[in-house]
Short mmCIF file of C-alpha atoms and ligand atoms in Angstrom, two decimals:
data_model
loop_
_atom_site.label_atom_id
_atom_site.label_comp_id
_atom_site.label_asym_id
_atom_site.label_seq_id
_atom_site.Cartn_x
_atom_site.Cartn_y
_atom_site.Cartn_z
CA UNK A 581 147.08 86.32 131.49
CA UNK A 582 148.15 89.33 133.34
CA UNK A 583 147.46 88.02 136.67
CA UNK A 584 144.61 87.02 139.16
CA UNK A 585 140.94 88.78 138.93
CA UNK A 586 140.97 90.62 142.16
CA UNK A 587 137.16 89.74 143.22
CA UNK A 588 135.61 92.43 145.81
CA UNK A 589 131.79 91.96 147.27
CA UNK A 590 129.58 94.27 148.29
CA UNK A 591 126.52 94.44 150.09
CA UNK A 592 123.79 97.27 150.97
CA UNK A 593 122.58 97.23 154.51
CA UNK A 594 119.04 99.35 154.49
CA UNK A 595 116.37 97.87 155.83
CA UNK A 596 114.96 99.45 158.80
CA UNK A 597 111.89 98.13 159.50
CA UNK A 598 112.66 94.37 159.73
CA UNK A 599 114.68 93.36 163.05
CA UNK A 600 115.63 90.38 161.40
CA UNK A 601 117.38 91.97 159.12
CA UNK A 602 119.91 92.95 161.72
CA UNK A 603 121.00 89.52 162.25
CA UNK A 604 121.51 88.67 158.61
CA UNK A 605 124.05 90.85 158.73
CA UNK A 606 125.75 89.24 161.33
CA UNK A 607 125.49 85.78 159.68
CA UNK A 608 126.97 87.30 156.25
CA UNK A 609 129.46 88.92 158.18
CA UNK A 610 130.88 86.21 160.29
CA UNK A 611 130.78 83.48 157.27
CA UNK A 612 133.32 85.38 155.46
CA UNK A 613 135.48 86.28 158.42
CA UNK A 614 135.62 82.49 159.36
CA UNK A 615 136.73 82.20 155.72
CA UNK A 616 139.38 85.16 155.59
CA UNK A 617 137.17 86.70 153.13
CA UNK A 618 136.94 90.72 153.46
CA UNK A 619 133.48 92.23 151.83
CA UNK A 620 132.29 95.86 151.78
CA UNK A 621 128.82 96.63 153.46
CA UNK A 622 127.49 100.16 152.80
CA UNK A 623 124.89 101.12 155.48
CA UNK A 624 122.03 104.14 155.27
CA UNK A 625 121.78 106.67 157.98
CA UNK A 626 118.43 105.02 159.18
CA UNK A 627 119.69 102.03 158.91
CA UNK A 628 122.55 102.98 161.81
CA UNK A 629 120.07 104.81 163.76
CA UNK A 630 117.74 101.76 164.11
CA UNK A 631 120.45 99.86 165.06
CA UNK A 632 121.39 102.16 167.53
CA UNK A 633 117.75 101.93 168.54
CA UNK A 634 117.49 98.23 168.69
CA UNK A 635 120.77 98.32 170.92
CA UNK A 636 122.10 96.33 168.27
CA UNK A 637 125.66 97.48 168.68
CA UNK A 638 126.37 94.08 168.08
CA UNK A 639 126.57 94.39 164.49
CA UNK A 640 128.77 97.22 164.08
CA UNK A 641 131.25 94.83 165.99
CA UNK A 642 130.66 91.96 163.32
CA UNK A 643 131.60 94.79 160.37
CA UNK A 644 135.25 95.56 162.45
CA UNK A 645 137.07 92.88 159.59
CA UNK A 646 135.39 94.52 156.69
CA UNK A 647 135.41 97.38 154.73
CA UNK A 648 132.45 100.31 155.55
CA UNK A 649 130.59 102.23 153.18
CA UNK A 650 127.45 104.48 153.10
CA UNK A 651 124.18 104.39 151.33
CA UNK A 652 123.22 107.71 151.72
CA UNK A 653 121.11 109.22 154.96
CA UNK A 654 117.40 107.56 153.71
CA UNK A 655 117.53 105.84 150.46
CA UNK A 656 113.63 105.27 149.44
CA UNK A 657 112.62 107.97 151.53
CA UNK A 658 111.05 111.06 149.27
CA UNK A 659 112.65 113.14 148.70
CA UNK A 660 115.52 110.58 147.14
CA UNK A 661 118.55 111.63 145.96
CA UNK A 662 116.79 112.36 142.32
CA UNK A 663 113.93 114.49 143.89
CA UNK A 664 116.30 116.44 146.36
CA UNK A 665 118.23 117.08 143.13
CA UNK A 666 115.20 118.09 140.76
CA UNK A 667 115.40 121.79 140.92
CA UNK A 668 119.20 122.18 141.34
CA UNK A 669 121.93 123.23 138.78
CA UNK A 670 124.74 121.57 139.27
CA UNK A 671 126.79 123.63 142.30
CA UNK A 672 123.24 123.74 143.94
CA UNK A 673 123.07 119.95 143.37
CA UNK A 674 126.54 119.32 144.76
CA UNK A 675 125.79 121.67 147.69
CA UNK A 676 122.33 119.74 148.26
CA UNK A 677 124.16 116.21 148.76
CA UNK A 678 126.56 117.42 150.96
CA UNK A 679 123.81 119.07 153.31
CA UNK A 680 121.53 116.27 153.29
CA UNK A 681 124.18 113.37 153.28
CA UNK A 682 126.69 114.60 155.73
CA UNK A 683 124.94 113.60 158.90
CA UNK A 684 124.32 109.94 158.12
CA UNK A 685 127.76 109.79 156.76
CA UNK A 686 129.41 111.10 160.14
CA UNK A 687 127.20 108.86 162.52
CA UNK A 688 128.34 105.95 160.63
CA UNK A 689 131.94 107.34 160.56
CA UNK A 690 131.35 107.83 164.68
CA UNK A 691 129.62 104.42 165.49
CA UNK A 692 132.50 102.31 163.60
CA UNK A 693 135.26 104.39 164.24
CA UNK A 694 136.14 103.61 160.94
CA UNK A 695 136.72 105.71 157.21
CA UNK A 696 134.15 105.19 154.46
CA UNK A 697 135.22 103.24 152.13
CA UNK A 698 132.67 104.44 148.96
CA UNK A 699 128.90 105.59 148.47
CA UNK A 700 126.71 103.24 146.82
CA UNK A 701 123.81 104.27 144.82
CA UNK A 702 120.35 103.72 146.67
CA UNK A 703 118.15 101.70 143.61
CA UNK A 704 117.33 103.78 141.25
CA UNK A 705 118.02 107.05 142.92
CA UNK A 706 120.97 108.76 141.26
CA UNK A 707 122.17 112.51 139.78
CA UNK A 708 125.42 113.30 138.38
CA UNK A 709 126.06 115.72 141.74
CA UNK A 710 126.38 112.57 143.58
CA UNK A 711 130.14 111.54 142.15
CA UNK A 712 130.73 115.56 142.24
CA UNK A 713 129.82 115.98 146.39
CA UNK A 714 131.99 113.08 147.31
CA UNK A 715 135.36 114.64 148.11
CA UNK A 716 133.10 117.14 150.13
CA UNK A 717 131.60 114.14 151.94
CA UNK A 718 135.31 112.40 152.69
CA UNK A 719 134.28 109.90 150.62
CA UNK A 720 136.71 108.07 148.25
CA UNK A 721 134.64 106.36 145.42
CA UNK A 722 131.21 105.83 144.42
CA UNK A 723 129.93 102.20 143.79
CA UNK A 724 126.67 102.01 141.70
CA UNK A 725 127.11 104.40 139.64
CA UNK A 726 125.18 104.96 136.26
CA UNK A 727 128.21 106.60 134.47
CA UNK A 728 130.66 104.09 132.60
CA UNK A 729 133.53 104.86 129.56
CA UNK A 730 132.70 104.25 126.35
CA UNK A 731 135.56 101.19 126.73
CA UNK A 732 134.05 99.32 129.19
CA UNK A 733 136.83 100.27 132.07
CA UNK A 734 135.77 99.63 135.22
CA UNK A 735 136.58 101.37 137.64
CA UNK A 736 136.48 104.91 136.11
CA UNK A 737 136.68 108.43 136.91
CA UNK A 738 133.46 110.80 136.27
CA UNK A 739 132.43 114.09 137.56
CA UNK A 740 136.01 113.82 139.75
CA UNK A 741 135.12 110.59 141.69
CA UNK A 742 136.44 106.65 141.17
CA UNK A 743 133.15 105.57 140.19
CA UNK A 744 132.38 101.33 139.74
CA UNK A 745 129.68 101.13 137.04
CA UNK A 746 126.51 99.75 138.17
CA UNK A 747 126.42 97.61 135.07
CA UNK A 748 129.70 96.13 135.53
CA UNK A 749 128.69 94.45 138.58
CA UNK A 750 127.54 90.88 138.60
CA UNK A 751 124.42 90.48 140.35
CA UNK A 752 122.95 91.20 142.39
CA UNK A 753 123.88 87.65 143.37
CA UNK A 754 120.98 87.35 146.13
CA UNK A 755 118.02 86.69 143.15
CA UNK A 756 119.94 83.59 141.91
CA UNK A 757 121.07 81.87 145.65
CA UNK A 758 117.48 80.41 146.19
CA UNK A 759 116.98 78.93 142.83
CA UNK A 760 118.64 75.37 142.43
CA UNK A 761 118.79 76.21 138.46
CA UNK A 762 120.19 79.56 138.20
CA UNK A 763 122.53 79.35 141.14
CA UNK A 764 123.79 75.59 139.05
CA UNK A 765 124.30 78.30 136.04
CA UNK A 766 125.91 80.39 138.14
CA UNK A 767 128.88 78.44 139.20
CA UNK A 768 128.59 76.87 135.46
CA UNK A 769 129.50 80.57 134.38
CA UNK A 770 132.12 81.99 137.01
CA UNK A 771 135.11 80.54 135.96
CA UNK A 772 134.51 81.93 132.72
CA UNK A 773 134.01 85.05 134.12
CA UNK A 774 137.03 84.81 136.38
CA UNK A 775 139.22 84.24 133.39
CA UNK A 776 137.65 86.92 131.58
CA UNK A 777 138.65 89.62 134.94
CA UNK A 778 141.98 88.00 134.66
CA UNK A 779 142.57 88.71 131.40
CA UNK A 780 141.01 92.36 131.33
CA UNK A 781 142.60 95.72 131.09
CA UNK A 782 141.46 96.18 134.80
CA UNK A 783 141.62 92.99 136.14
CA UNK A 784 138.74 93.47 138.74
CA UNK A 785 135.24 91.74 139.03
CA UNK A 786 132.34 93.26 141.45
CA UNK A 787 130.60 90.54 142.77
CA UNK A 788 127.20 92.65 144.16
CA UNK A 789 125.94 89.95 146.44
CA UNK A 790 122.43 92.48 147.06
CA UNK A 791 121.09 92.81 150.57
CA UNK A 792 121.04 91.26 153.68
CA UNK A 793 116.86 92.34 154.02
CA UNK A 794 116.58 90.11 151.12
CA UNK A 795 117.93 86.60 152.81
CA UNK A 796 115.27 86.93 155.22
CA UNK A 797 112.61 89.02 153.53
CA UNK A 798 111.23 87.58 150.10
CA UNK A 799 110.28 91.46 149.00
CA UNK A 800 111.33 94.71 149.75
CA UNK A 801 111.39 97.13 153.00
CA UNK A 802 110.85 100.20 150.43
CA UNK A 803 108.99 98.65 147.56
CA UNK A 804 105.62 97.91 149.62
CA UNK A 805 105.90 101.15 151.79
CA UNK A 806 107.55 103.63 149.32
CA UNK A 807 106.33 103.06 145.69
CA UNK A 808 105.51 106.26 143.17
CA UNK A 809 106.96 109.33 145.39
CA UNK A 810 104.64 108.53 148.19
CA UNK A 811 105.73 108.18 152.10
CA UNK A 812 103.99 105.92 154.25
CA UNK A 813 101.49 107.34 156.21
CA UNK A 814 102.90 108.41 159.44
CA UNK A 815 99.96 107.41 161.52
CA UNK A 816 99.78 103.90 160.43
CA UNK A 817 102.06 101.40 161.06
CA UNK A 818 104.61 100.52 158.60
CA UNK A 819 104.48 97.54 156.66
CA UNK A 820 106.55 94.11 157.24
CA UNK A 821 107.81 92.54 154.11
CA UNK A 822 106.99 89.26 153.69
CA UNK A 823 109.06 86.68 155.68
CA UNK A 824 111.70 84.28 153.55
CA UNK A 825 111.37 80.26 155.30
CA UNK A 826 114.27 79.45 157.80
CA UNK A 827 114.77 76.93 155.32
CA UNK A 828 115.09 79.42 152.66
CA UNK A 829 117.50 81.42 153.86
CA UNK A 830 119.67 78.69 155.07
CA UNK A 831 120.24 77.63 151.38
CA UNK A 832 120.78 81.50 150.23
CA UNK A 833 123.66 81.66 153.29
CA UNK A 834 125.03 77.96 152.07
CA UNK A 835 124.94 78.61 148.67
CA UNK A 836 126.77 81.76 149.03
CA UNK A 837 129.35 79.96 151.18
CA UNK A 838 129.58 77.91 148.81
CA UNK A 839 130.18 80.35 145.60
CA UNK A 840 132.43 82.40 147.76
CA UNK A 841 134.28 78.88 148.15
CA UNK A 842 134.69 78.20 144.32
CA UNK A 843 136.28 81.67 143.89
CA UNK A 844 138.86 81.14 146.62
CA UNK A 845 139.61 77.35 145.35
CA UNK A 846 140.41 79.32 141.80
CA UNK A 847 143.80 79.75 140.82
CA UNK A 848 143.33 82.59 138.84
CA UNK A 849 140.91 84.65 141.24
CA UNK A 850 141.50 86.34 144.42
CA UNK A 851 139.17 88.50 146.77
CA UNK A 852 140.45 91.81 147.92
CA UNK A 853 138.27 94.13 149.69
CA UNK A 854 136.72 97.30 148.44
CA UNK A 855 138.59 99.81 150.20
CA UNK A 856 142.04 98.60 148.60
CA UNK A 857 140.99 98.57 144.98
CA UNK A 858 139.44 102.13 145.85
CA UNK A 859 142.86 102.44 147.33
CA UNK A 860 145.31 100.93 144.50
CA UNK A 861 142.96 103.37 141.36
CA UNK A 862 142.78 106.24 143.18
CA UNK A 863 146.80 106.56 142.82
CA UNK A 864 147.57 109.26 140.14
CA UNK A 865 148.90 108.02 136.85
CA UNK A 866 152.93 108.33 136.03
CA UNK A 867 153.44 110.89 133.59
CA UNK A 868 156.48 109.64 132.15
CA UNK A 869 158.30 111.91 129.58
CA UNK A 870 156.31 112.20 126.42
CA UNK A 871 152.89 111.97 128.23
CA UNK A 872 151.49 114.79 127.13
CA UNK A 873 152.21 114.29 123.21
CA UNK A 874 151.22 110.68 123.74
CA UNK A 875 147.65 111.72 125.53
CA UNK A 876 147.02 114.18 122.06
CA UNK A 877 148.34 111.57 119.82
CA UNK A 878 145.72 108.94 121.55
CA UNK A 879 142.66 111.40 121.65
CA UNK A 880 143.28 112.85 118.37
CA UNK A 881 143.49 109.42 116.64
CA UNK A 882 139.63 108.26 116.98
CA UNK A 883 136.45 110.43 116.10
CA UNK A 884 134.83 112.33 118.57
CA UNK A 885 135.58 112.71 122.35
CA UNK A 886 137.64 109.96 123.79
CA UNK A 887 136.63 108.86 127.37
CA UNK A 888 139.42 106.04 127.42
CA UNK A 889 142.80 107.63 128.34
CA UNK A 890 144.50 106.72 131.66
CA UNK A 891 145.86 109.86 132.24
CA UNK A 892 143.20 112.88 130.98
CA UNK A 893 139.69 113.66 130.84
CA UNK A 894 138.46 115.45 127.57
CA UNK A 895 138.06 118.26 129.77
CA UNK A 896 141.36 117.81 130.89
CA UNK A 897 142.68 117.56 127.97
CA UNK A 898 140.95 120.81 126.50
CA UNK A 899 142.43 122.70 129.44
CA UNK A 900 145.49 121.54 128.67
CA UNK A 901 145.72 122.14 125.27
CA UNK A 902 144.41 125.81 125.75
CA UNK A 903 147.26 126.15 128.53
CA UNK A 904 149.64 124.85 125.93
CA UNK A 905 148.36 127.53 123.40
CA UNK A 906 149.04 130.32 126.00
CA UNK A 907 152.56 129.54 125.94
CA UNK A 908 152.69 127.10 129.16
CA UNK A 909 154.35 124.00 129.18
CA UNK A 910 152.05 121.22 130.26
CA UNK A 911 154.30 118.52 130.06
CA UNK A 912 156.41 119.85 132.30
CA UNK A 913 153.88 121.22 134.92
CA UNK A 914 152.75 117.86 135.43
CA UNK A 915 149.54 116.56 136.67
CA UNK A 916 146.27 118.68 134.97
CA UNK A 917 143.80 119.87 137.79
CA UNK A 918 140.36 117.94 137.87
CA UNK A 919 137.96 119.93 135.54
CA UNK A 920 134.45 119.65 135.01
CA UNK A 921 132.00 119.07 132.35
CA UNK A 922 130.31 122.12 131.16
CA UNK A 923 127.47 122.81 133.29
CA UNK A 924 126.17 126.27 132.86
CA UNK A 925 123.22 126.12 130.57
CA UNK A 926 123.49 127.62 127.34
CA UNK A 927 122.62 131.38 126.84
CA UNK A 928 120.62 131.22 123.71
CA UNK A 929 124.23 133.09 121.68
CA UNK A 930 124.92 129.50 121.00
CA UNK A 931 127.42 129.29 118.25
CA UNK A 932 125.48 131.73 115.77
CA UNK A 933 128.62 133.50 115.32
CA UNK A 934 131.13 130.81 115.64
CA UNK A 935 133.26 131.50 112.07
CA UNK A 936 134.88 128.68 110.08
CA UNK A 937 138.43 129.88 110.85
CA UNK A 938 140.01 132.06 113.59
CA UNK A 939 142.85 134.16 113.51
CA UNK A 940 145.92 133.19 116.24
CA UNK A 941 145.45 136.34 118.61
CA UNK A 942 141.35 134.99 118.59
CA UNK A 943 142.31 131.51 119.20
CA UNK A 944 144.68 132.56 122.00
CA UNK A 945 141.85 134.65 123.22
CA UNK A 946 139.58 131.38 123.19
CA UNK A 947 141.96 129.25 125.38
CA UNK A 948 142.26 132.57 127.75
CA UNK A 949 138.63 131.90 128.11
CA UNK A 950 138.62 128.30 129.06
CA UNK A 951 141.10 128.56 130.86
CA UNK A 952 139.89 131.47 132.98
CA UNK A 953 136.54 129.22 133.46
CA UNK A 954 138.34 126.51 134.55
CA UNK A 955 140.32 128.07 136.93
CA UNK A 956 137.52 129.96 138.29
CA UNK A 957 135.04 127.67 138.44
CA UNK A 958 137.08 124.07 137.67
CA UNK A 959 134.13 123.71 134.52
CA UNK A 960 134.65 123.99 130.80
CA UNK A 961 132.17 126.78 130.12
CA UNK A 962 129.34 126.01 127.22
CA UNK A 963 130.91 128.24 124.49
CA UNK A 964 134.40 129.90 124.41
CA UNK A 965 134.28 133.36 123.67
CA UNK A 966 136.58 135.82 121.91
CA UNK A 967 136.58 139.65 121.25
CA UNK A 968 134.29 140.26 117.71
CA UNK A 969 131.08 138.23 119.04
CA UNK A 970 133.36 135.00 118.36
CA UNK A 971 131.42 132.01 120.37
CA UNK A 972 132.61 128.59 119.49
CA UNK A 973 131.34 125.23 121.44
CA UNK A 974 134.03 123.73 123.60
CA UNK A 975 133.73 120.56 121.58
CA UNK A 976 134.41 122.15 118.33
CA UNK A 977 137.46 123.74 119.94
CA UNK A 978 138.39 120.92 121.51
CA UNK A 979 138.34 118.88 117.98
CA UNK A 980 139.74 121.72 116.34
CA UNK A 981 142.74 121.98 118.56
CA UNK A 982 143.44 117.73 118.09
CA UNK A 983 143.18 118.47 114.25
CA UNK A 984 146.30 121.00 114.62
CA UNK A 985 148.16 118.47 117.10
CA UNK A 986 147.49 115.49 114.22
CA UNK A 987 148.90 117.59 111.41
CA UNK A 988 152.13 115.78 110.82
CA UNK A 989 154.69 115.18 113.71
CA UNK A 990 154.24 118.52 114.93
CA UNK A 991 152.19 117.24 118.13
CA UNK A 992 152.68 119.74 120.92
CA UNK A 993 154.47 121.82 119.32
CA UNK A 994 152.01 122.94 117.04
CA UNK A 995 149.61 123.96 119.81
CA UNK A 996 152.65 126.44 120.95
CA UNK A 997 152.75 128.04 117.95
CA UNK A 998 149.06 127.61 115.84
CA UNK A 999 149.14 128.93 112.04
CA UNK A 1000 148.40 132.15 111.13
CA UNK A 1001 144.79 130.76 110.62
CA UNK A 1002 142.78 128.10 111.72
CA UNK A 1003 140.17 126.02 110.79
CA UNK A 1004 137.70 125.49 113.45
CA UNK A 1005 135.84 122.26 112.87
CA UNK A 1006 132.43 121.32 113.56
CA UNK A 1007 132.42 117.95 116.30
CA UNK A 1008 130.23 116.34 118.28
CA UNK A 1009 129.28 117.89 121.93
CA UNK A 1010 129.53 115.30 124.03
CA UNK A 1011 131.78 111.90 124.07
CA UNK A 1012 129.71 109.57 122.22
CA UNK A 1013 128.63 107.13 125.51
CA UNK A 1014 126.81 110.52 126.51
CA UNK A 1015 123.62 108.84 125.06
CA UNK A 1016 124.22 105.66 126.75
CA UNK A 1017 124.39 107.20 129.86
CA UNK A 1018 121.46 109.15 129.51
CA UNK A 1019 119.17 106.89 129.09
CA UNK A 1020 120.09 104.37 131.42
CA UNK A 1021 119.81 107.50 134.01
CA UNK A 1022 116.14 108.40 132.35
CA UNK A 1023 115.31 104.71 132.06
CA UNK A 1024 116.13 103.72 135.95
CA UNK A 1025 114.93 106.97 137.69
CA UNK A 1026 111.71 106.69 136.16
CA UNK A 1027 110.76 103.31 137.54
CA UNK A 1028 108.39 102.51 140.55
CA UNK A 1029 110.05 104.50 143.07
CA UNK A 1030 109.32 108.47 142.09
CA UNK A 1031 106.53 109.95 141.25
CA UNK A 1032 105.76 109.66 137.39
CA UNK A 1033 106.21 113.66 136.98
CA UNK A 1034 109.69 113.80 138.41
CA UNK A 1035 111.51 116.01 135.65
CA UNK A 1036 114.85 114.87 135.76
CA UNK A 1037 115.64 117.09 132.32
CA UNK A 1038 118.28 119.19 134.35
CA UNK A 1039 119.34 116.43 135.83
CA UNK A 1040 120.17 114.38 132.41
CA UNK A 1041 121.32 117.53 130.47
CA UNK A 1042 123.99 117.52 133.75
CA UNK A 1043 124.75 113.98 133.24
CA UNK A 1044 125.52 114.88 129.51
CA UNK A 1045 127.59 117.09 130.59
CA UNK A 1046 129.78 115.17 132.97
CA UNK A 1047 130.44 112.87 130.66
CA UNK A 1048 133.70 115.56 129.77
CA UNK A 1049 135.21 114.32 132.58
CA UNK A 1050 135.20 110.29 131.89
CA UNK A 1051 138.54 108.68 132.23
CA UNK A 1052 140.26 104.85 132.75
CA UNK A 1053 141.98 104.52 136.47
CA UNK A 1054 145.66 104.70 136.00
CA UNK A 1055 146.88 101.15 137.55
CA UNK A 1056 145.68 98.11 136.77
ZN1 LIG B 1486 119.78 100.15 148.56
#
């Protein structure tokens, strides 16, 4: 065992139509500061402003022993995050969140006084620009997020944010408190799943405990007023969820006093809050000498595009071995700048004239070009391009590049000096959990909360792309 799970919960704060609400909050809140037990609540915009408006200051004050985090500026609210996104490329996108998110995002930042500790996806809302605004936001790490690594590792990095995988999380934990049976299976299956965190190459389990609408509320504040793209109408009154009984919610609040209970009774378990995992995987990894040979040697070993190194991204790693080819030394210069997925969308010369082989002055002319693309814009650009009408996918350079470093023991040293000729392979475009990100993207955005036309093609193709940047945290 390498150690104790480090157990963080979370909870989205959003509903602003039910009063109640509010005070659920407070209850959560103060039953895990009477037990020591930090948790992260991530809070909308209109969520904030309704409490402002409800002179519930009150509950901002019950938050002070736990960790903050935003939910964007109007979650079900049309246009989401995936409408607002619909017609943007991906700097347009980027530019988009950090217009429309900052506000909420400072008025929480000014009512607590406090730092955000993450952004966590609102439903099924989502777009790759999200993880890619964040630093522009202040915002350290983005919970909910539909990316993951083809090895599971959670946390990761993806499109240059610590992202927690949605589908890591267990939970949400509030569907299971008011049932007697699945809550009994519950507790039947945690210290399984406590041992399991233990024992993992991350060591960290996300218990998403859900809402704190939904331990007063038996549906939805969005679902009955926000369905299929639509607003509510502004001249009727908005509509109340259905009540939970007292009764109800006093089992949901014991039962989770309860589970919260078992985890601290476990020897092999502890609960940390959000902000200081964010905090301990944000650190950069130590390159110790060797890294760089070590990071080929790791990539070039499997087939395809490797999303599972601690230290580079495949885009990363491209950059880096085109810097290498141009006569830098990478080990040496140390950490590899953040680099981006390639996001510009293909210009129709796709790869017609890529050639078999390429000669060393064109192959030191294609790492000129990816590296000029990634210093200019921090992307990989669709196709490198050399003198001749030579255009050759980044993933076929990227693969052909490995090949040379695999040849032997030659390593980095090969990429210094390439052969006279080389063979330029055909590979894959994208890492291979590409698809499985997709979909789940296409397969949540599509459900009851947009409008059935909503084309998120861009926004997938984008996604696809981003999945260049994938990497495990460095510590665990
Ligand atoms: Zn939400």
């Amino acid at each position: 065992m390498r150690g104790k799970a480090r157990v963080f919960l979370t909870f989205d704060v959003e509903d602003p139509v039910t009063p109640l609400s509010d005070d659920a909050v407070l209850w959560l809140a103060a039953m895990l500061r009477e037990r020591g037990v930090p948790a992260a609540f991530f809070l909308t915009g209109d969520k904030a402003r309704a409490l402002v408006r409800r002179k519930r200051l009150d509950v901002f004050e019950a938050l002070r022993t736990h960790d903050i985090g935003y939910h964007t500026n109007h979650h079900s609210t049309h246009p989401t995050v995936a409408e607002y996104l619909e017609p943007h490329d991906w700097a347009g996108g980027v530019a988009e969140v950090v217009a429309r998110e900052r506000s909420g995002a400072d008025l929480i930042r000014e009512l607590t006084g406090r730092r955000l500790c993450g952004f966590a996806t609102p439903g099924t809302s989502w777009g790759p620009q999200i993880p890619g605004a964040l630093t522009g936001l202040d915002i350290p790490a983005h919970l909910h997020s539909f990316s993951r690594t083809g090895g599971g590792h959670n946390p990761h990095w993806y499109a240059g944010t610590l992202c927690f995988a949605r589908s890591e999380a267990v939970g949400p934990v509030e569907d299971i408190l008011p049932d007697p049976l699945r809550f009994a299976a519950l507790l039947e299956e945690l210290p399984g799943l406590l041992e399991r965190a233990a024992r993992s190459e991350d060591g960290v389990l996300h218990l998403y405990v859900g809402h704190p609408t939904i331990f007063v509320n038996r549906e939805f504040w969005d679902g009955i007023n926000y369905a299929a793209g639509r607003n509510p109408d502004p001249e009727a009154p908005i509509r109340a969820p259905e009540p939970r009984p007292v009764a109800q919610t006093r089992t949901m609040l014991d039962n989770l006093a309860h589970l919260v209970d078992v985890v601290r009774a476990c020897p092999s378990a502890e609960f940390v809050g959000f902000g200081e995992v964010v905090a301990d995987r944000r650190r950069a990894p130590v390159l110790h000498a060797g890294w760089f040979g070590r990071a080929l040697a790791e990539a070039a070993a499997g087939p395809g595009i490797a999303t599972t190194s601690r230290v580079l991204s495949p885009a990363q790693l491209l950059y880096a071995m085109c810097r290498e080819v141009l006569g830098h030394d990478v080990e040496r210069d140390g950490p590899v700048p953040e680099v981006h997925g390639p996001v510009d969308r293909p210009d129709g010369t796709v790869a017609t004239g890529a050639p078999a082989r390429v000669g060393r002055d064109r192959l030191l002319e294609l790492a000129a070009d990816v590296c000029r693309a990634g210093d200019a814009t921090g992307a990989l650009p669709v196709l490198a391009r050399a003198t001749g009408g030579v255009a050759v996918p980044v993933a076929s350079l990227y693969r052909s590049l490995l090949d040379l470093t695999a040849d032997g023991a030659a390593g980095v040293r090969a990429l210094r000096s390439p052969p006279e000729s080389v063979p330029l392979v055909e590979a894959p475009e994208l890492p291979e959990v590409g698809d499985e990100i997709s979909e789940h993207f296409a397969r949540r955005v599509r459900r009851w909360l947009h409008r059935p036309d909503l084309d998120v093609d861009e926004l997938t193709r984008l996604t696809r792309a981003q999945t260049w940047t994938l990497r495990a945290t460095a510590a665990a």
